[in-house]
Each structure stands twice: as C-alpha cells, then as structure tokens.
Short mmCIF file of C-alpha atoms in Angstrom, two decimals:
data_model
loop_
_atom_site.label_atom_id
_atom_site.label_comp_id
_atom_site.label_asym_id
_atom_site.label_seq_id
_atom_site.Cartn_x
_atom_site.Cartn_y
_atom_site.Cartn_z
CA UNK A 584 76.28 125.76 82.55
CA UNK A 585 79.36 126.90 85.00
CA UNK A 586 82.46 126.77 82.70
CA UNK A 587 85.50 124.51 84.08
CA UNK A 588 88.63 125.87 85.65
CA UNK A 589 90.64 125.93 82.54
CA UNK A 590 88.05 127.75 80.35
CA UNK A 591 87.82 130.27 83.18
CA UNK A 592 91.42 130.97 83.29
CA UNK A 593 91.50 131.36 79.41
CA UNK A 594 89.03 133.25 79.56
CA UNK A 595 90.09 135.49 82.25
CA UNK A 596 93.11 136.21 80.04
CA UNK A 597 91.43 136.46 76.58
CA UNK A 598 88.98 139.12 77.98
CA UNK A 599 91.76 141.01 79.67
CA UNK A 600 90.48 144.19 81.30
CA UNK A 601 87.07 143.26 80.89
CA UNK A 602 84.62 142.25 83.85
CA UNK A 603 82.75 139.78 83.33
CA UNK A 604 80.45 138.29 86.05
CA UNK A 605 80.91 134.62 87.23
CA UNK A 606 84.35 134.07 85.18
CA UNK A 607 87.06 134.26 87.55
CA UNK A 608 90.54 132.60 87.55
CA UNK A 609 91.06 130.44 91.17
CA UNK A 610 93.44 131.47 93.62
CA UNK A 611 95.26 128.93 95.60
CA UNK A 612 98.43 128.48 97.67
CA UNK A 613 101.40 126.83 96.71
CA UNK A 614 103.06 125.63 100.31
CA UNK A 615 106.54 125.32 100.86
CA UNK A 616 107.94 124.10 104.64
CA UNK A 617 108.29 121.29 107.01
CA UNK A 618 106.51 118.94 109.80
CA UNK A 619 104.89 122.61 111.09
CA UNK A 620 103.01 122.77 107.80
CA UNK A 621 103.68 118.74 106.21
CA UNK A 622 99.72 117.39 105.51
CA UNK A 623 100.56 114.50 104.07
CA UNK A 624 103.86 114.25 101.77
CA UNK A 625 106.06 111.76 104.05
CA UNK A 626 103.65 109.48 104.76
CA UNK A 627 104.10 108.37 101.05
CA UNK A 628 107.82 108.64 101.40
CA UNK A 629 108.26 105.04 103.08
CA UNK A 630 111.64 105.07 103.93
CA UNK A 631 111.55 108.30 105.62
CA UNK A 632 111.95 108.96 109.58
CA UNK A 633 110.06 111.78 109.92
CA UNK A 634 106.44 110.35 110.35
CA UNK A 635 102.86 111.56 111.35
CA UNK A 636 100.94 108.20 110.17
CA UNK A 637 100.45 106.73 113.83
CA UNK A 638 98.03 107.31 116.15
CA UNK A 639 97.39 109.53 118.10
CA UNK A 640 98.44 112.08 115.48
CA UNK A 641 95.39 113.49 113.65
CA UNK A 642 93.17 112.64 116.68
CA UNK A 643 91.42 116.21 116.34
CA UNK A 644 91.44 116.77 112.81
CA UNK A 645 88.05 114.82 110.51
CA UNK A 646 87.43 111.22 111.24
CA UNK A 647 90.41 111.28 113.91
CA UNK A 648 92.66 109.34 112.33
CA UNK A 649 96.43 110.02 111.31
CA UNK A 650 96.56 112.38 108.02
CA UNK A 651 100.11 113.11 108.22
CA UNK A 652 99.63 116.28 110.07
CA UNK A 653 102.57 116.53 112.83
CA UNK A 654 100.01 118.01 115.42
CA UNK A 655 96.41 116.66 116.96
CA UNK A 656 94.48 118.66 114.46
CA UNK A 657 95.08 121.70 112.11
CA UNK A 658 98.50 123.27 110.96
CA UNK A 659 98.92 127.33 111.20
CA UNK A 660 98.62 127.24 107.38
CA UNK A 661 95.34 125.19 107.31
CA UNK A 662 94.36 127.64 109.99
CA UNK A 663 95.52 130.94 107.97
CA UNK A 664 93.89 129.58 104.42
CA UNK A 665 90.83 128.74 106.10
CA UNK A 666 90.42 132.54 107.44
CA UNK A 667 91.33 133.99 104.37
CA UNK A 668 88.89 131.73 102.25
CA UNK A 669 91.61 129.88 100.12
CA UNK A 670 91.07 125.96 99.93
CA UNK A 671 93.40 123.64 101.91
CA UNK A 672 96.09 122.51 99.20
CA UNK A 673 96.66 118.42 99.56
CA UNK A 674 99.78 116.98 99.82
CA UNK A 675 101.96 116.58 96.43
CA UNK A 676 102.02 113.19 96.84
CA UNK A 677 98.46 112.20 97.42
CA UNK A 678 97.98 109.24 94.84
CA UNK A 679 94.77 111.62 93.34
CA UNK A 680 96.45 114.99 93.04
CA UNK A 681 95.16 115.80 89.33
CA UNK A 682 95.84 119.60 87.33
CA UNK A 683 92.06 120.16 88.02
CA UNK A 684 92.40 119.47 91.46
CA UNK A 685 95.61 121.95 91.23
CA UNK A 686 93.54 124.30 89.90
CA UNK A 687 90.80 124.34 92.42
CA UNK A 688 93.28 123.98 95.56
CA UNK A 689 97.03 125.00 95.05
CA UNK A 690 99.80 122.09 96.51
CA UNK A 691 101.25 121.70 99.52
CA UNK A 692 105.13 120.55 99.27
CA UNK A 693 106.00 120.13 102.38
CA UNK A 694 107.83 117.86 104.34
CA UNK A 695 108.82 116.77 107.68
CA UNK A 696 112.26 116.82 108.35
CA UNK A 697 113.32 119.82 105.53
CA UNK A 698 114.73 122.55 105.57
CA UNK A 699 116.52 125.06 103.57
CA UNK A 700 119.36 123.20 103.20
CA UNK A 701 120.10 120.04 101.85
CA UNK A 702 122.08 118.19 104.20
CA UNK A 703 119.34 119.28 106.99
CA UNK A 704 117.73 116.06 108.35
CA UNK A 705 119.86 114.23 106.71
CA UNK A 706 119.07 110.77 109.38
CA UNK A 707 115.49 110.65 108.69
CA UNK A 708 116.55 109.57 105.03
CA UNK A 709 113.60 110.78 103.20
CA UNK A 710 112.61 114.03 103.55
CA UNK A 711 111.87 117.22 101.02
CA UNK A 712 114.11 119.76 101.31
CA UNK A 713 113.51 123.47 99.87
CA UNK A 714 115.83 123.42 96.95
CA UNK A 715 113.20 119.54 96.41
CA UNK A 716 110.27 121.24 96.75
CA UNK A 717 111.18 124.20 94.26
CA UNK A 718 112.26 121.54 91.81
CA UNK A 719 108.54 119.59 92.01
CA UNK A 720 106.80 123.07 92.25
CA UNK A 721 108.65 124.07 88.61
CA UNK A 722 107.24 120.06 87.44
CA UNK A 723 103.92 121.56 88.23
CA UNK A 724 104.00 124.64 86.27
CA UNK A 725 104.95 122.81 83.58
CA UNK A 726 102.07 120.34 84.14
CA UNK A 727 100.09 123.15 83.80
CA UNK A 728 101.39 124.88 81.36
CA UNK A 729 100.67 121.57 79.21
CA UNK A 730 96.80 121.80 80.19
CA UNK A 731 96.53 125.75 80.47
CA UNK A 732 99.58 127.25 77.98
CA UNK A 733 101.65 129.88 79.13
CA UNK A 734 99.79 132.98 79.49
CA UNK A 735 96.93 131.48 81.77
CA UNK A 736 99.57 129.38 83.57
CA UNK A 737 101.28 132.89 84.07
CA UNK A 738 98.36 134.54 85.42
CA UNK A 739 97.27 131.92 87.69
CA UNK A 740 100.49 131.29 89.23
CA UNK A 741 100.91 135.27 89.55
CA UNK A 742 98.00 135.26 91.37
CA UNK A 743 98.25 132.48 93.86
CA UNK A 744 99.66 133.19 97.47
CA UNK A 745 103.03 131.02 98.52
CA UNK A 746 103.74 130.40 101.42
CA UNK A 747 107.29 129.16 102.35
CA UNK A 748 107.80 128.36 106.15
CA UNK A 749 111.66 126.43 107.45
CA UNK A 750 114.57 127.00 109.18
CA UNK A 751 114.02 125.09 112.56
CA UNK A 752 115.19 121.85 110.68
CA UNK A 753 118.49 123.87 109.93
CA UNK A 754 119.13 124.29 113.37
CA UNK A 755 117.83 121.82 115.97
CA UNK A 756 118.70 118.67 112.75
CA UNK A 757 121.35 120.27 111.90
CA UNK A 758 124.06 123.02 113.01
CA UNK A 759 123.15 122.55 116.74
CA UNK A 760 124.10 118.65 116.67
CA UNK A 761 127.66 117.73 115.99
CA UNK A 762 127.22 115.34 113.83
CA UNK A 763 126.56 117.72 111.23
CA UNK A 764 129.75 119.04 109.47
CA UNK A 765 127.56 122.46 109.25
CA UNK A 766 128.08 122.33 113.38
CA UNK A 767 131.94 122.79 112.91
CA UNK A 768 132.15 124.33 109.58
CA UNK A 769 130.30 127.79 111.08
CA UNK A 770 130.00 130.16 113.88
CA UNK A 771 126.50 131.18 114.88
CA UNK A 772 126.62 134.04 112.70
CA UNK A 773 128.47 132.99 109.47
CA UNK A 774 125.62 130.11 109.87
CA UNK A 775 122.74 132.15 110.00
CA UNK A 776 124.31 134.52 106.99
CA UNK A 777 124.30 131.05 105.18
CA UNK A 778 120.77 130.18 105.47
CA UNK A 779 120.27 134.07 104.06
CA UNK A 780 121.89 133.06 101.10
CA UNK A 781 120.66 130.48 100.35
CA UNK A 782 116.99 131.11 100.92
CA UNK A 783 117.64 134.16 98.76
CA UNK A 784 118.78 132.16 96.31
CA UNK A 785 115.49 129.65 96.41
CA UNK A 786 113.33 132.76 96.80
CA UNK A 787 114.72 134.78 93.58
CA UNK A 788 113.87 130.65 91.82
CA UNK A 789 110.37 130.97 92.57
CA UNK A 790 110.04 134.58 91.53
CA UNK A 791 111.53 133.58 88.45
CA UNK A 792 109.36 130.59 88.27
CA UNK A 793 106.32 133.49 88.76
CA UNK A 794 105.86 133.80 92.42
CA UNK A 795 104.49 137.17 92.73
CA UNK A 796 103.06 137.11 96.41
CA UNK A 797 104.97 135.21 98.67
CA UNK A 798 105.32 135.04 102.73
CA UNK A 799 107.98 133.88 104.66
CA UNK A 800 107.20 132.73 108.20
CA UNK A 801 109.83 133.03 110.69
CA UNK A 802 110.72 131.15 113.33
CA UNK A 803 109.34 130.59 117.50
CA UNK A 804 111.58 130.06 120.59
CA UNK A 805 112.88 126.65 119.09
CA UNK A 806 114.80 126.62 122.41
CA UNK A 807 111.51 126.19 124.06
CA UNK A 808 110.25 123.29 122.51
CA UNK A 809 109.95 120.10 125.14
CA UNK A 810 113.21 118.19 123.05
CA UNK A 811 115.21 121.25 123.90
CA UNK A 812 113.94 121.35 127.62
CA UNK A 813 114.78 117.70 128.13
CA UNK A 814 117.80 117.68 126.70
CA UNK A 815 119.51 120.60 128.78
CA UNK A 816 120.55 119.99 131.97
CA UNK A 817 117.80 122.37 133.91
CA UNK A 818 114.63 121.72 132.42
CA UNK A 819 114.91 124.97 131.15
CA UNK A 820 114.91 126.56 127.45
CA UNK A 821 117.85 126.33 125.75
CA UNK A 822 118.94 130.10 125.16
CA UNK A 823 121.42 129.85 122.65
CA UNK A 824 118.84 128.36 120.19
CA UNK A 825 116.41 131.00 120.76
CA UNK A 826 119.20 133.78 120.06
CA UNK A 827 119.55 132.20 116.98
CA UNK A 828 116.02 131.91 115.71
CA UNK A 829 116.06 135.82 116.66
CA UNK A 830 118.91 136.12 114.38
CA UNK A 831 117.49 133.81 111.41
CA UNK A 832 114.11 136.05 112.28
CA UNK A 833 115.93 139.66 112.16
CA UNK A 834 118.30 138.61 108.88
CA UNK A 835 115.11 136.97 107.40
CA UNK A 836 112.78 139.82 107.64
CA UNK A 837 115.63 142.37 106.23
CA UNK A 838 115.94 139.70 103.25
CA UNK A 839 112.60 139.79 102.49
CA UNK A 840 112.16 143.92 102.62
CA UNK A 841 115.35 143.82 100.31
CA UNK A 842 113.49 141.46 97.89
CA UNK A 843 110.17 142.99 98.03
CA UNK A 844 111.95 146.81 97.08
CA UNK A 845 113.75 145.66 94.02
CA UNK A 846 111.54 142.54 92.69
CA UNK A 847 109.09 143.93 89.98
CA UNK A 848 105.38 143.49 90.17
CA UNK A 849 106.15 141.56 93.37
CA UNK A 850 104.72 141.65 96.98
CA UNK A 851 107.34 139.47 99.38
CA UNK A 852 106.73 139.63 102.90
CA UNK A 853 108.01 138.48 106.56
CA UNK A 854 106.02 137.64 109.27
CA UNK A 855 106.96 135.62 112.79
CA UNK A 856 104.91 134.50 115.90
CA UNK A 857 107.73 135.03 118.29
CA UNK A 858 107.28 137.44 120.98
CA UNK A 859 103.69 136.11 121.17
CA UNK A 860 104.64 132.35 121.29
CA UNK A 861 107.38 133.10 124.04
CA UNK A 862 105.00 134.53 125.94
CA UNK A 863 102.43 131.32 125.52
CA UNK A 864 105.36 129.59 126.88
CA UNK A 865 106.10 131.69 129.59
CA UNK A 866 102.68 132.68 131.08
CA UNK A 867 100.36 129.94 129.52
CA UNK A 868 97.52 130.45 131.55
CA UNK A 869 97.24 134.01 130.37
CA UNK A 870 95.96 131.88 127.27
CA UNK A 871 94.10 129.63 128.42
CA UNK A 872 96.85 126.98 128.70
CA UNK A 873 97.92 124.94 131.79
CA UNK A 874 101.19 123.26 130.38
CA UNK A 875 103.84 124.76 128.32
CA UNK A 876 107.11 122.48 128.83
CA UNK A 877 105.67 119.41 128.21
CA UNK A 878 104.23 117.67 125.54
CA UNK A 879 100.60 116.42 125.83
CA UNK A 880 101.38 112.79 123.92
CA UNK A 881 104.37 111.18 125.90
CA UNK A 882 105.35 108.29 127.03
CA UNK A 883 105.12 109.45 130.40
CA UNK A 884 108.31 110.00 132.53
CA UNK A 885 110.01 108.42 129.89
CA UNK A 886 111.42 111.48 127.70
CA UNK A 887 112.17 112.41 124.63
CA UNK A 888 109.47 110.27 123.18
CA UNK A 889 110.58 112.14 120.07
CA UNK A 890 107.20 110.93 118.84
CA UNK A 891 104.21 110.21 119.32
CA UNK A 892 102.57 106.75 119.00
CA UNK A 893 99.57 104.02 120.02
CA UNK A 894 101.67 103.21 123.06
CA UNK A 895 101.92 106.68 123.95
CA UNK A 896 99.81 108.48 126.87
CA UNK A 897 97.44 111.57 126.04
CA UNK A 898 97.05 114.30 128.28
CA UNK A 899 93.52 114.60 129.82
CA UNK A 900 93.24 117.80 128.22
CA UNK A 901 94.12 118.66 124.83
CA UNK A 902 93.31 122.09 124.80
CA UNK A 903 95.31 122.75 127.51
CA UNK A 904 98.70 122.55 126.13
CA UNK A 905 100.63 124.43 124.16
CA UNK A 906 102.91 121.04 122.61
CA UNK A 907 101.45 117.94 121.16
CA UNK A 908 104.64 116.22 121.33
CA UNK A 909 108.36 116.75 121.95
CA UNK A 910 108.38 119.12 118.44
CA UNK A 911 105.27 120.42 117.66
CA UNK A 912 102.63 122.79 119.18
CA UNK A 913 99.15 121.42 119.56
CA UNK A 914 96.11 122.86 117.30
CA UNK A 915 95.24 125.49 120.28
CA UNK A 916 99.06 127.01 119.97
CA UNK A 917 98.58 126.91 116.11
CA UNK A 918 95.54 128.85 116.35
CA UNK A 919 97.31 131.78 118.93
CA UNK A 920 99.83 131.66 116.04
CA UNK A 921 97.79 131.76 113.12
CA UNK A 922 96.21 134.72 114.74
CA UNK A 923 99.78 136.72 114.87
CA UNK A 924 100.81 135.79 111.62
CA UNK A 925 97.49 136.90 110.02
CA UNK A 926 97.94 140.77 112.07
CA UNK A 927 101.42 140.43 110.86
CA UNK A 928 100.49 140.19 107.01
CA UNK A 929 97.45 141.99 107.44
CA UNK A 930 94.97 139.68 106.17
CA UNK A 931 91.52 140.84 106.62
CA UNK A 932 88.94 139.11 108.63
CA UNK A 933 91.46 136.60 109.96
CA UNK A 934 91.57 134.76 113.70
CA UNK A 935 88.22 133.22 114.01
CA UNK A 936 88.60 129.58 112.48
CA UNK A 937 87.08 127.40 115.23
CA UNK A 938 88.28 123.75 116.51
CA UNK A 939 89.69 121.60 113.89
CA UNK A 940 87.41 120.98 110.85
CA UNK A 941 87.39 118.30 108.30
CA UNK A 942 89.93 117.35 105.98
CA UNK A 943 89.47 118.27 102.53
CA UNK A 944 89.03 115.42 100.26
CA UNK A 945 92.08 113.74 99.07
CA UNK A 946 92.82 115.11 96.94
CA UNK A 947 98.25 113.19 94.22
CA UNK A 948 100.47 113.00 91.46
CA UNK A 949 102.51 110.39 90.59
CA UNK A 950 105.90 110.12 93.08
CA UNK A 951 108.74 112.40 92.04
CA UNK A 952 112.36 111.03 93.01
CA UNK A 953 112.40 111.21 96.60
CA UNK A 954 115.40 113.03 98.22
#
C-alpha cells in the first residue's frame, strides 16, 4: 500500500539519515513572476486588465483553449520543470488547489501585470505583485504547517526549487511611462539600484520563510518586444530599454552572488536569456524563425493590438515567430530560452521538451485579497 504524501514527509524526517526505499519527500516549485510565467492566477482576478482568457491564447497548449497562459502554448517555466522532471505547479487561485495537491505539485503565484514593485501595473487594477505573492506563499506554509507540522513543512519547503522571474513590469508599466511618479522620481540608475533593494529585501523574506534553492531569471531585450518597436518612431528597438534590462541583469546577478556567499545552507542563483534572445531577434532565421518584430496574433496593420483576441488574425505559421503578441514570445522562443536558462543553472538533461503538451489537471485555494 503506497503511503500518502504527508506520511512520506513524516517519515522522511522521523527516519532522518536513514534510506529507506520508496519513502521519499516530493519536490516541487514554488513560482514567483508575471504574464512570462502567469498559468492561470488573473483569470480569477475579474477586475484585472491583464488577461490571457480569450482566444486565441492557449491555442497550442491541451485542448486549445485559453488557460491563462500569456503565449500560444507553454511558458519557459513549464518548459524548464518539464526537463528537469518537477510537476507543473497550478495557479494559486485554481478553485481546486488543495495541501495534497501542494504537496504533489508546488504553486505557481504569478501574475500578469506584477512586478517587484507595488505601484508597477498599477492600470490593469488587479494584478499580484512580488511583495503579494510572498505574502500568499507565507499563507501556504502555514497551510501546511497545519497538515504537516513544522519540521516536515521545513524540510519540504527546503527542498523545493523557487523560481522568481520580474522586472519587465517595472520598466515598460512603469518607470519608462510618465505617468508613473517612479518615471520622475529616478534616473536610470538610482531606478535600477531601487529594484536591487527591494528584490533583496523580498529575497532575504523567502529565505527566511525557508527558501533554500532559489533562481532568479533576468531579463531579454524588452526594447525588442513588438510594443516597443511600434511605439518608437523607426520601427526599430528601443535602446534605452535594453540598456536598462542590461543594467537590472548585471546588478541582479551581483545581488544574487552576494546572497548566495553569505546565506547559510542556501544555493541562490542568476540566470538570463539575453545575448541568446537578442540574437533570435536579430538573425531569426539562424533559428528557424522567419519574423522577429512582429507579433504572430494582430489585428493586422492595426498596431499595438496590445492583445490578443477572437477578432484578432493568426499568422499562417506559428512556429515561425519569435512573438505571439505585442508582449510575449511564442512557445518556439520559450523553448530557445528555456534551453539557455537550463545551461545557465546547469540543470542536467535539460532542452529536449517537445511541442506543447497537455495541461496538468486543475488543479485552487480559496481567493486571497486581491491587490
């Protein structure tokens, strides 16, 4: 008779140092980030903006339909679990998110339109920012804690991977548009030293909370995206907001080698896409892309679509480009990136997830206070 996750975990800790066959506590990720990695959690927050629940979002990913995945079919995340062997984490707010099913899978907090600040995305009026999604990760320990106790709750939370990926949202929905106090409050660089302290801040929360192995993903040429193309006067990336995702990338990574010296019994890591994604962009068809400055679900010469939606018009190939709509790169880019990201953190056996597989079952708790 198999024992149930809980007994496992007890187990695990009652018969510390001991190997015992077939008794092994679960590890799962505990996902932290925005659209680029949101499966789910603003489609339950109804009065937010930021929404993947239309077609033809999804169109790639299971039955096809929307699943609140910002992209045709998988996320770099789903991509990276999947060729690592750690199960797909469902949204925090899917109505049958249950401790067992936390247990088995990890969550996924994310949510379109966050970021590491607050005030980030402030006009799509729901939305999960970081400093949010700490808060509901530290209600789930404490579910667990009430089904597990401390000690196992320790170890399995010690042993789960995190995975905390923002910081576009702080710049393209927030200090590069003036409506944003943050636009005149800071330079580019006091800016970018802000986002440092604050992530460090959140970071040094969920090692306190018992993050113990925890990746930060950086950021791409946000410059490069379609919105920034369309919105500049040549067509043309928008330079100034790739210098600054170099910067956030270059003060990030030096955060995270700081942390990862002095944090006990802790592994904290950097990783960014990049050189690798700028050069998608700049020579797709050394990747098998034929597009890279347009998105593949428009509304035709009608731009920014800013989403994308039933009216919309699909490209006649998906495959071949690198953005599924004005913000987000299509499963083929996610893939390319995935790849990097899993050489960057050195994960073994990683790269060869195929084309977009099923969702997992649904697997959600009851609604927190929405931000």
């Amino acid at each position: 008779m198999k024992l149930n996750v809980r007994w496992s975990c007890l187990l695990c800790l009652v018969l510390i140092g001991i190997a015992i066959e077939g008794v092994q506590c679960k590890v799962v990720q505990f996902i932290f980030g925005d659209s680029l990695s949101d499966v789910g959690n603003n489609m339950y927050l109804s009065k937010s903006l930021a929404q993947a629940n239309l077609p033809f979002y999804g169109i790639d990913f299971g039955n096809g339909l929307p699943n609140g995945r910002f992209t045709n079919g998988r996320t770099v995340a789903d991509i990276i679990g999947d060729s690592t062997g750690l199960p797909r984490p469902p949204a925090f707010l899917d109505p049958s998110l249950t401790e067992d099913v936390i247990l088995e899978s990890g969550v996924n907090y994310a949510s379109g339109g966050g970021g590491i600040l607050n005030e980030t995305g402030g006009y799509f009026i729901q939305k999960f920012s970081l400093w949010k999604q700490i808060e509901l990760f530290r209600g789930t320990k404490e579910l667990i804690t009430n089904k597990l106790g401390k000690q196992a709750t320790d170890k399995f939370i010690g042993e789960a991977n995190f995975v905390v990926a923002l910081g576009s949202n702080d710049f393209i929905n927030n200090y590069l548009m003036p409506v944003y106090g943050d636009s005149w409050k800071y330079n580019d660089q006091t800016f970018v030293r802000y986002l440092m302290e604050t992530l460090q801040n959140q970071l040094l929360v969920l090692h306190n909370l018992g993050a113990r192995k925890l990746m930060v993903f950086g950021l791409g040429p946000m410059g490069c995206i379609p919105l920034q193309r369309v919105l500049s006067t040549t067509g043309q990336c928008q330079e100034r907001a790739n210098k600054l995702a170099i910067s956030f990338n270059k003060a990030a990574s030096q955060l995270l080698a700081g942390l990862d010296s002095r944090l006990p019994n802790a592994s904290f890591k950097f990783g960014d896409a990049y050189d690798v994604v700028d050069n998608v962009i700049r020579n797709p068809k050394n990747y098998g892309f034929d597009n890279s400055d347009s998105p593949c679900c428009s509304f035709g010469r009608i731009r920014p679509a800013l989403t994308c939606l039933p009216a919309s018009t699909l490209c006649s190939d998906r495959s071949k480009y690198v953005f599924w709509d004005e913000y987000h790169p299509s499963d083929g880019a996610n893939q390319l990136i995935a790849n990097e990201l899993i050489k960057k953190f050195g994960f073994l056996g990683g790269g060869n997830s195929s084309a977009p597989v099923p969702a997992p079952e649904s697997a959600i708790a009851p609604s927190p206070d929405e931000e």
